[in-house]
Amino acid sequence: MTHTLLVIDDEPAILRVVGTGLRARGYRVVTAGTGEEGVTQAALASPTVIILDLGLPDIDGVEVCRRIRQWTDTPILVLSAHGTEIRKVAALDEGADDFITKPFGMAELEARIRVALRHRARDAGAGGEPGRIDLGPLVVDLAARAVTVDGRSVELTAREFDFLAYLARHAGKVVTHRILLEAVWGPGYGTETHYLRVYANHLRKKIEADPANPRFLRTSPGVGYQLVAPAETG
Amino acid sequence: VRGRGAVPFPLMAAIRRLTPPRPRLAAGLALTVGGAAVAVALLIPFRSRIDVDTAALVLVIPVVLGSAVGGLPVAPVGVVTGFVAYDFFFIPPYYTFRVGAGEHWVGLGVYAVVALVMAAFVAQVQRARAEAEGREAEARILVELASATLDDDGLDDALRRLIHLACELIPLRGGAVVLADEQARLHSPACEGIPALDFTLQHLAGHRPRGLLEEVAGTPGLQGTPLPITYGPGGILLTAGSVATLQRRRLVSFLATQAAVCVERSRLQAEASRRRSLEEVDHLRNAVIGAVSHDLRTPLASIKASVSDLADPAVDLSDDDRRVLVATIEEETDRLTRFVTDLLDMSRIESGALEVRRSATSIEELVDATVARLRASLAGHRFSVDVADLPLVDVDEMLIGHVLANLLENATRHTPAGSAIHLGAAPLGHWVEVRVSDNGPGIPAGEGERVFEPFFRLRTGNRAPGTGMGLAICRGVVEAHGGRIWVEAAPGGGASFAFRLPILVNRAPITEPEPWVRRS
């Protein structure tokens, strides 16, 4: 099946290059040069993944994100530059799924697109067993509050489980520090990012084979955490 | 407006009361003694018919009146006078100091006590009234001095007004504020009635305020009061004239406080405005850094993405794809080069390191060469040239060619395809004026100067291609040639950019260099 990707960027050169590279990799690519056009195309072209540059001439990228999120869950991958960290986090808070920093290699961009597609497919296929999130070897059973890795059961504290469960429910998405803190600890804890570091470390020791080189729980320094299903090899 | 020296009339009245009316001792004494004499004279004819005590009562009156006028010192004199008169004239046996009946001793005693107490009381009331008036006057002076410094017209003027008012109101023979600067040099922004102060200060150079205080302590008739300044170097209030009374000392110390408040307020204002301008510079610098990094990073992003695709054997690129990617790399590399060149030019201009290699140049030839070079980008517009027969100018051909190209490219970029662009050049007095006019949207009113600021583009949010430095570089180059560049509205809408260059005068274009010393 051919996936349609929407690329929103005001730089013609980027649109040309990214479009060429992604088409050569077998995707259908639709491009938009302004935020307005991007929002329209997000509705008309029904893309499977949206790639959005934050610096647009007409509407701010964060606003584009917000408008698209009002009616669709299509994964949004944000293109950001150094020096736009605050807006990148704002875009993630508004519902963007992941980000990639310019300049980037096309292979890395495609890897991000694949992660987004994988989790989109998983979301779409969810419904077999409600309350169970299957991320390859990592299975989170929300109903029984139980976690298994490679079939082996893992003991988690209540907080650790909540932390993991929230990320699992939003697997594939970079969850910002603020959102994670408010979801797990409650409103008012939005700035206590050191809690997250501590719990992420504990979790990695329990669910990762090599905590220094995590398969599931990724850190985006200064931004947040992301739980991904490892790509099936072979 | 409170002008210098204009002391309001009611205030003058208050000042007269500031020094409480000195009790008029002589008048008081005369009144009490004379009054006693009159009373005696009036009472003698009736003394057989009236009670002895009545005479005592009447004789209290001159004592009280005298004390009211002459103050407390009059009271005992009045009491003694009255006592003697009472005894001599009214206590039988008359005209002797003998006191007949014992009860008359009581009368005399009561008289003395009553008269003394009454006199003391009256004198006290009088003094309190005078003091109250004095205080009121002082309060008015304080208000006057305080409001003298409220007008916001600079420290020196405020201090001068303060000193002037103080001299008149307190009053002082003279006054001055002496301030130290960071290097402990003393200067006096406000001085009145203190001769040779500047001279003295020069002598005390490097001495800090303390040195001046010591100097002043040895000068009769001059007092020094340190200003209670907490922010920055200190200062001294000099006053000439008597400060004998507590009240005057209070006023002088208030004056010092007021001067200190003035100085501090002015220093804090200066500090605040310095902070503000630093913040603006900071803000602009961040904006520039943001713009520069965006402009550098954008072409890099395209190049990196293209190269990563071309280098990836797993990606199945068609020949067309490869051509697109390679062309993009070339374009974006050019764009980067242009931007970096502009940045370097800009920094050379800003640091004054721009090298101008002048030579006698023909503007006609320069125009022809530049237009030929830009043929491709001008092709989309209706382009016309009108260059008159021009004298030579003494310019750097390459730099001015760059200015011309920049103005023409600007015009093509900011106007719709197919619209007219006109290039004209004509002699004008000592100048050659070159003008590039278009029919585009023009420059908004009031922005005419700002378009020549580096990175102006970033403040308008205009994302037109270009580095945002072109016009700033043009201005730098033209000004380095002693010329001028500006923009005005073109007749019929659009922008008209013009620059002037000085005509080459009285210099033969090619001459042998003259030797320094000519030998005959």
mmCIF file of N, CA, C and O in Angstrom, chain A residues 10-11 13-14 16-18 20-25 53 55-57 81-82 102-107, chain B residues 293-294 297-298 300-302 304-306 308-309 312 315-317 321 324-325 328 331-332 335 461 463:
data_model
loop_
_atom_site.group_PDB
_atom_site.id
_atom_site.type_symbol
_atom_site.label_atom_id
_atom_site.label_comp_id
_atom_site.label_asym_id
_atom_site.label_seq_id
_atom_site.Cartn_x
_atom_site.Cartn_y
_atom_site.Cartn_z
ATOM 1 N N ASP A 10 8.064 26.290 3.628
ATOM 2 C CA ASP A 10 8.029 27.433 2.712
ATOM 3 C C ASP A 10 9.273 27.493 1.838
ATOM 4 O O ASP A 10 9.366 28.360 0.979
ATOM 5 N N GLU A 11 10.216 26.593 2.059
ATOM 6 C CA GLU A 11 11.438 26.595 1.250
ATOM 7 C C GLU A 11 11.248 25.699 0.035
ATOM 8 O O GLU A 11 11.176 24.475 0.168
ATOM 9 N N ALA A 13 13.314 24.703 -2.107
ATOM 10 C CA ALA A 13 14.400 23.730 -2.264
ATOM 11 C C ALA A 13 14.151 22.516 -1.378
ATOM 12 O O ALA A 13 14.339 21.371 -1.809
ATOM 13 N N ILE A 14 13.710 22.751 -0.130
ATOM 14 C CA ILE A 14 13.431 21.637 0.782
ATOM 15 C C ILE A 14 12.292 20.774 0.232
ATOM 16 O O ILE A 14 12.376 19.543 0.219
ATOM 17 N N ARG A 16 11.416 20.384 -2.777
ATOM 18 C CA ARG A 16 11.886 19.656 -3.957
ATOM 19 C C ARG A 16 12.710 18.436 -3.526
ATOM 20 O O ARG A 16 12.463 17.318 -3.959
ATOM 21 N N VAL A 17 13.670 18.684 -2.641
ATOM 22 C CA VAL A 17 14.591 17.614 -2.259
ATOM 23 C C VAL A 17 13.878 16.530 -1.462
ATOM 24 O O VAL A 17 14.002 15.335 -1.757
ATOM 25 N N VAL A 18 13.113 16.948 -0.446
ATOM 26 C CA VAL A 18 12.424 15.975 0.394
ATOM 27 C C VAL A 18 11.410 15.200 -0.450
ATOM 28 O O VAL A 18 11.295 13.969 -0.340
ATOM 29 N N THR A 20 11.512 14.598 -3.711
ATOM 30 C CA THR A 20 12.228 13.671 -4.588
ATOM 31 C C THR A 20 12.672 12.432 -3.816
ATOM 32 O O THR A 20 12.438 11.291 -4.248
ATOM 33 N N GLY A 21 13.294 12.683 -2.645
ATOM 34 C CA GLY A 21 13.824 11.563 -1.863
ATOM 35 C C GLY A 21 12.728 10.627 -1.399
ATOM 36 O O GLY A 21 12.868 9.396 -1.466
ATOM 37 N N LEU A 22 11.608 11.167 -0.944
ATOM 38 C CA LEU A 22 10.539 10.316 -0.414
ATOM 39 C C LEU A 22 9.826 9.572 -1.539
ATOM 40 O O LEU A 22 9.443 8.408 -1.381
ATOM 41 N N ARG A 23 9.659 10.237 -2.692
ATOM 42 C CA ARG A 23 9.033 9.546 -3.834
ATOM 43 C C ARG A 23 9.899 8.375 -4.262
ATOM 44 O O ARG A 23 9.397 7.290 -4.553
ATOM 45 N N ALA A 24 11.232 8.622 -4.271
ATOM 46 C CA ALA A 24 12.144 7.545 -4.670
ATOM 47 C C ALA A 24 12.055 6.375 -3.696
ATOM 48 O O ALA A 24 12.382 5.245 -4.036
ATOM 49 N N ARG A 25 11.607 6.639 -2.473
ATOM 50 C CA ARG A 25 11.478 5.565 -1.481
ATOM 51 C C ARG A 25 10.083 4.933 -1.527
ATOM 52 O O ARG A 25 9.726 4.156 -0.649
ATOM 53 N N ASP A 53 7.126 22.053 8.751
ATOM 54 C CA ASP A 53 8.175 22.995 9.162
ATOM 55 C C ASP A 53 7.544 24.033 10.091
ATOM 56 O O ASP A 53 6.414 24.468 9.863
ATOM 57 N N GLY A 55 8.704 27.136 10.815
ATOM 58 C CA GLY A 55 8.815 28.537 10.379
ATOM 59 C C GLY A 55 8.101 28.764 9.066
ATOM 60 O O GLY A 55 8.681 28.650 8.002
ATOM 61 N N LEU A 56 6.818 29.073 9.148
ATOM 62 C CA LEU A 56 6.046 29.310 7.932
ATOM 63 C C LEU A 56 5.735 30.794 7.816
ATOM 64 O O LEU A 56 5.644 31.491 8.828
ATOM 65 N N PRO A 57 5.587 31.292 6.584
ATOM 66 C CA PRO A 57 5.414 32.735 6.428
ATOM 67 C C PRO A 57 4.050 33.244 6.890
ATOM 68 O O PRO A 57 3.943 34.353 7.376
ATOM 69 N N ALA A 81 14.515 23.921 13.693
ATOM 70 C CA ALA A 81 15.912 24.330 13.584
ATOM 71 C C ALA A 81 16.425 24.588 14.986
ATOM 72 O O ALA A 81 15.644 24.761 15.917
ATOM 73 N N HIS A 82 17.734 24.595 15.143
ATOM 74 C CA HIS A 82 18.298 24.968 16.439
ATOM 75 C C HIS A 82 17.813 26.369 16.783
ATOM 76 O O HIS A 82 17.689 27.206 15.909
ATOM 77 N N LYS A 102 16.718 20.275 11.643
ATOM 78 C CA LYS A 102 17.429 20.612 10.408
ATOM 79 C C LYS A 102 18.877 20.951 10.729
ATOM 80 O O LYS A 102 19.113 21.609 11.742
ATOM 81 N N PRO A 103 19.839 20.634 9.920
ATOM 82 C CA PRO A 103 19.715 19.799 8.726
ATOM 83 C C PRO A 103 19.682 18.318 9.105
ATOM 84 O O PRO A 103 20.303 17.921 10.070
ATOM 85 N N PHE A 104 18.951 17.524 8.321
ATOM 86 C CA PHE A 104 18.803 16.098 8.629
ATOM 87 C C PHE A 104 19.108 15.281 7.373
ATOM 88 O O PHE A 104 19.004 15.783 6.247
ATOM 89 N N GLY A 105 19.509 14.025 7.578
ATOM 90 C CA GLY A 105 19.683 13.123 6.449
ATOM 91 C C GLY A 105 18.348 12.486 6.111
ATOM 92 O O GLY A 105 17.474 12.329 6.974
ATOM 93 N N MET A 106 18.181 12.130 4.843
ATOM 94 C CA MET A 106 16.891 11.577 4.415
ATOM 95 C C MET A 106 16.613 10.231 5.086
ATOM 96 O O MET A 106 15.463 9.887 5.348
ATOM 97 N N ALA A 107 17.675 9.475 5.368
ATOM 98 C CA ALA A 107 17.479 8.167 6.006
ATOM 99 C C ALA A 107 16.858 8.358 7.386
ATOM 100 O O ALA A 107 15.951 7.614 7.781
ATOM 101 N N SER B 293 21.295 32.502 11.542
ATOM 102 C CA SER B 293 21.363 31.047 11.627
ATOM 103 C C SER B 293 20.279 30.429 10.751
ATOM 104 O O SER B 293 20.503 29.389 10.135
ATOM 105 N N HIS B 294 19.131 31.080 10.640
ATOM 106 C CA HIS B 294 18.091 30.564 9.744
ATOM 107 C C HIS B 294 18.580 30.585 8.302
ATOM 108 O O HIS B 294 18.442 29.617 7.563
ATOM 109 N N ARG B 297 21.256 27.967 7.799
ATOM 110 C CA ARG B 297 20.823 26.601 8.002
ATOM 111 C C ARG B 297 19.901 26.107 6.888
ATOM 112 O O ARG B 297 19.932 24.932 6.548
ATOM 113 N N THR B 298 19.095 27.011 6.333
ATOM 114 C CA THR B 298 18.116 26.578 5.343
ATOM 115 C C THR B 298 18.782 25.966 4.119
ATOM 116 O O THR B 298 18.449 24.833 3.744
ATOM 117 N N LEU B 300 21.719 24.769 3.987
ATOM 118 C CA LEU B 300 22.427 23.581 4.463
ATOM 119 C C LEU B 300 21.484 22.395 4.566
ATOM 120 O O LEU B 300 21.853 21.264 4.236
ATOM 121 N N ALA B 301 20.240 22.647 5.021
ATOM 122 C CA ALA B 301 19.271 21.562 5.168
ATOM 123 C C ALA B 301 18.996 20.923 3.811
ATOM 124 O O ALA B 301 18.957 19.692 3.687
ATOM 125 N N SER B 302 18.811 21.764 2.778
ATOM 126 C CA SER B 302 18.539 21.218 1.449
ATOM 127 C C SER B 302 19.742 20.439 0.938
ATOM 128 O O SER B 302 19.594 19.357 0.354
ATOM 129 N N LYS B 304 22.170 18.998 2.670
ATOM 130 C CA LYS B 304 22.370 17.757 3.433
ATOM 131 C C LYS B 304 21.368 16.686 2.988
ATOM 132 O O LYS B 304 21.726 15.522 2.775
ATOM 133 N N ALA B 305 20.092 17.081 2.838
ATOM 134 C CA ALA B 305 19.070 16.112 2.435
ATOM 135 C C ALA B 305 19.392 15.554 1.049
ATOM 136 O O ALA B 305 19.302 14.338 0.823
ATOM 137 N N SER B 306 19.810 16.429 0.124
ATOM 138 C CA SER B 306 20.135 15.970 -1.231
ATOM 139 C C SER B 306 21.299 15.001 -1.208
ATOM 140 O O SER B 306 21.245 13.909 -1.792
ATOM 141 N N SER B 308 22.491 13.241 1.227
ATOM 142 C CA SER B 308 22.239 11.982 1.922
ATOM 143 C C SER B 308 21.467 11.022 1.023
ATOM 144 O O SER B 308 21.657 9.809 1.093
ATOM 145 N N ASP B 309 20.621 11.565 0.155
ATOM 146 C CA ASP B 309 19.899 10.721 -0.799
ATOM 147 C C ASP B 309 20.839 10.173 -1.861
ATOM 148 O O ASP B 309 20.828 8.984 -2.174
ATOM 149 N N ASP B 312 23.036 7.366 -0.765
ATOM 150 C CA ASP B 312 22.419 6.154 -0.216
ATOM 151 C C ASP B 312 22.161 5.152 -1.348
ATOM 152 O O ASP B 312 21.278 5.360 -2.181
ATOM 153 N N VAL B 315 18.546 3.734 -2.050
ATOM 154 C CA VAL B 315 17.445 4.509 -2.605
ATOM 155 C C VAL B 315 17.499 4.442 -4.130
ATOM 156 O O VAL B 315 18.546 4.632 -4.743
ATOM 157 N N ASP B 316 16.337 4.170 -4.694
ATOM 158 C CA ASP B 316 16.267 3.992 -6.139
ATOM 159 C C ASP B 316 15.925 5.325 -6.799
ATOM 160 O O ASP B 316 14.766 5.678 -6.949
ATOM 161 N N LEU B 317 16.983 6.095 -7.165
ATOM 162 C CA LEU B 317 16.745 7.414 -7.753
ATOM 163 C C LEU B 317 16.800 7.319 -9.271
ATOM 164 O O LEU B 317 17.699 6.690 -9.835
ATOM 165 N N ASP B 321 15.660 12.455 -10.976
ATOM 166 C CA ASP B 321 15.786 12.759 -9.549
ATOM 167 C C ASP B 321 17.199 13.237 -9.241
ATOM 168 O O ASP B 321 17.405 14.221 -8.530
ATOM 169 N N VAL B 324 17.737 16.727 -10.381
ATOM 170 C CA VAL B 324 17.071 17.697 -9.489
ATOM 171 C C VAL B 324 17.904 17.904 -8.224
ATOM 172 O O VAL B 324 18.149 19.037 -7.793
ATOM 173 N N LEU B 325 18.366 16.803 -7.658
ATOM 174 C CA LEU B 325 19.116 16.916 -6.402
ATOM 175 C C LEU B 325 20.436 17.651 -6.613
ATOM 176 O O LEU B 325 20.807 18.528 -5.826
ATOM 177 N N THR B 328 19.819 21.272 -7.125
ATOM 178 C CA THR B 328 19.489 21.916 -5.851
ATOM 179 C C THR B 328 20.750 22.183 -5.038
ATOM 180 O O THR B 328 20.921 23.250 -4.454
ATOM 181 N N GLU B 331 22.435 25.233 -6.533
ATOM 182 C CA GLU B 331 21.724 26.482 -6.219
ATOM 183 C C GLU B 331 21.906 26.886 -4.763
ATOM 184 O O GLU B 331 22.174 28.043 -4.444
ATOM 185 N N GLU B 332 21.737 25.892 -3.913
ATOM 186 C CA GLU B 332 21.792 26.206 -2.486
ATOM 187 C C GLU B 332 23.210 26.559 -2.054
ATOM 188 O O GLU B 332 23.408 27.347 -1.135
ATOM 189 N N ARG B 335 23.600 30.057 -2.977
ATOM 190 C CA ARG B 335 22.858 30.889 -2.038
ATOM 191 C C ARG B 335 23.666 31.081 -0.742
ATOM 192 O O ARG B 335 23.766 32.184 -0.214
ATOM 193 N N GLY B 461 8.906 40.658 8.857
ATOM 194 C CA GLY B 461 8.366 39.324 8.622
ATOM 195 C C GLY B 461 8.289 39.010 7.143
ATOM 196 O O GLY B 461 7.772 37.988 6.726
ATOM 197 N N ARG B 463 9.346 37.537 3.859
ATOM 198 C CA ARG B 463 10.214 36.396 3.586
ATOM 199 C C ARG B 463 10.723 36.417 2.151
ATOM 200 O O ARG B 463 11.007 35.388 1.565
#
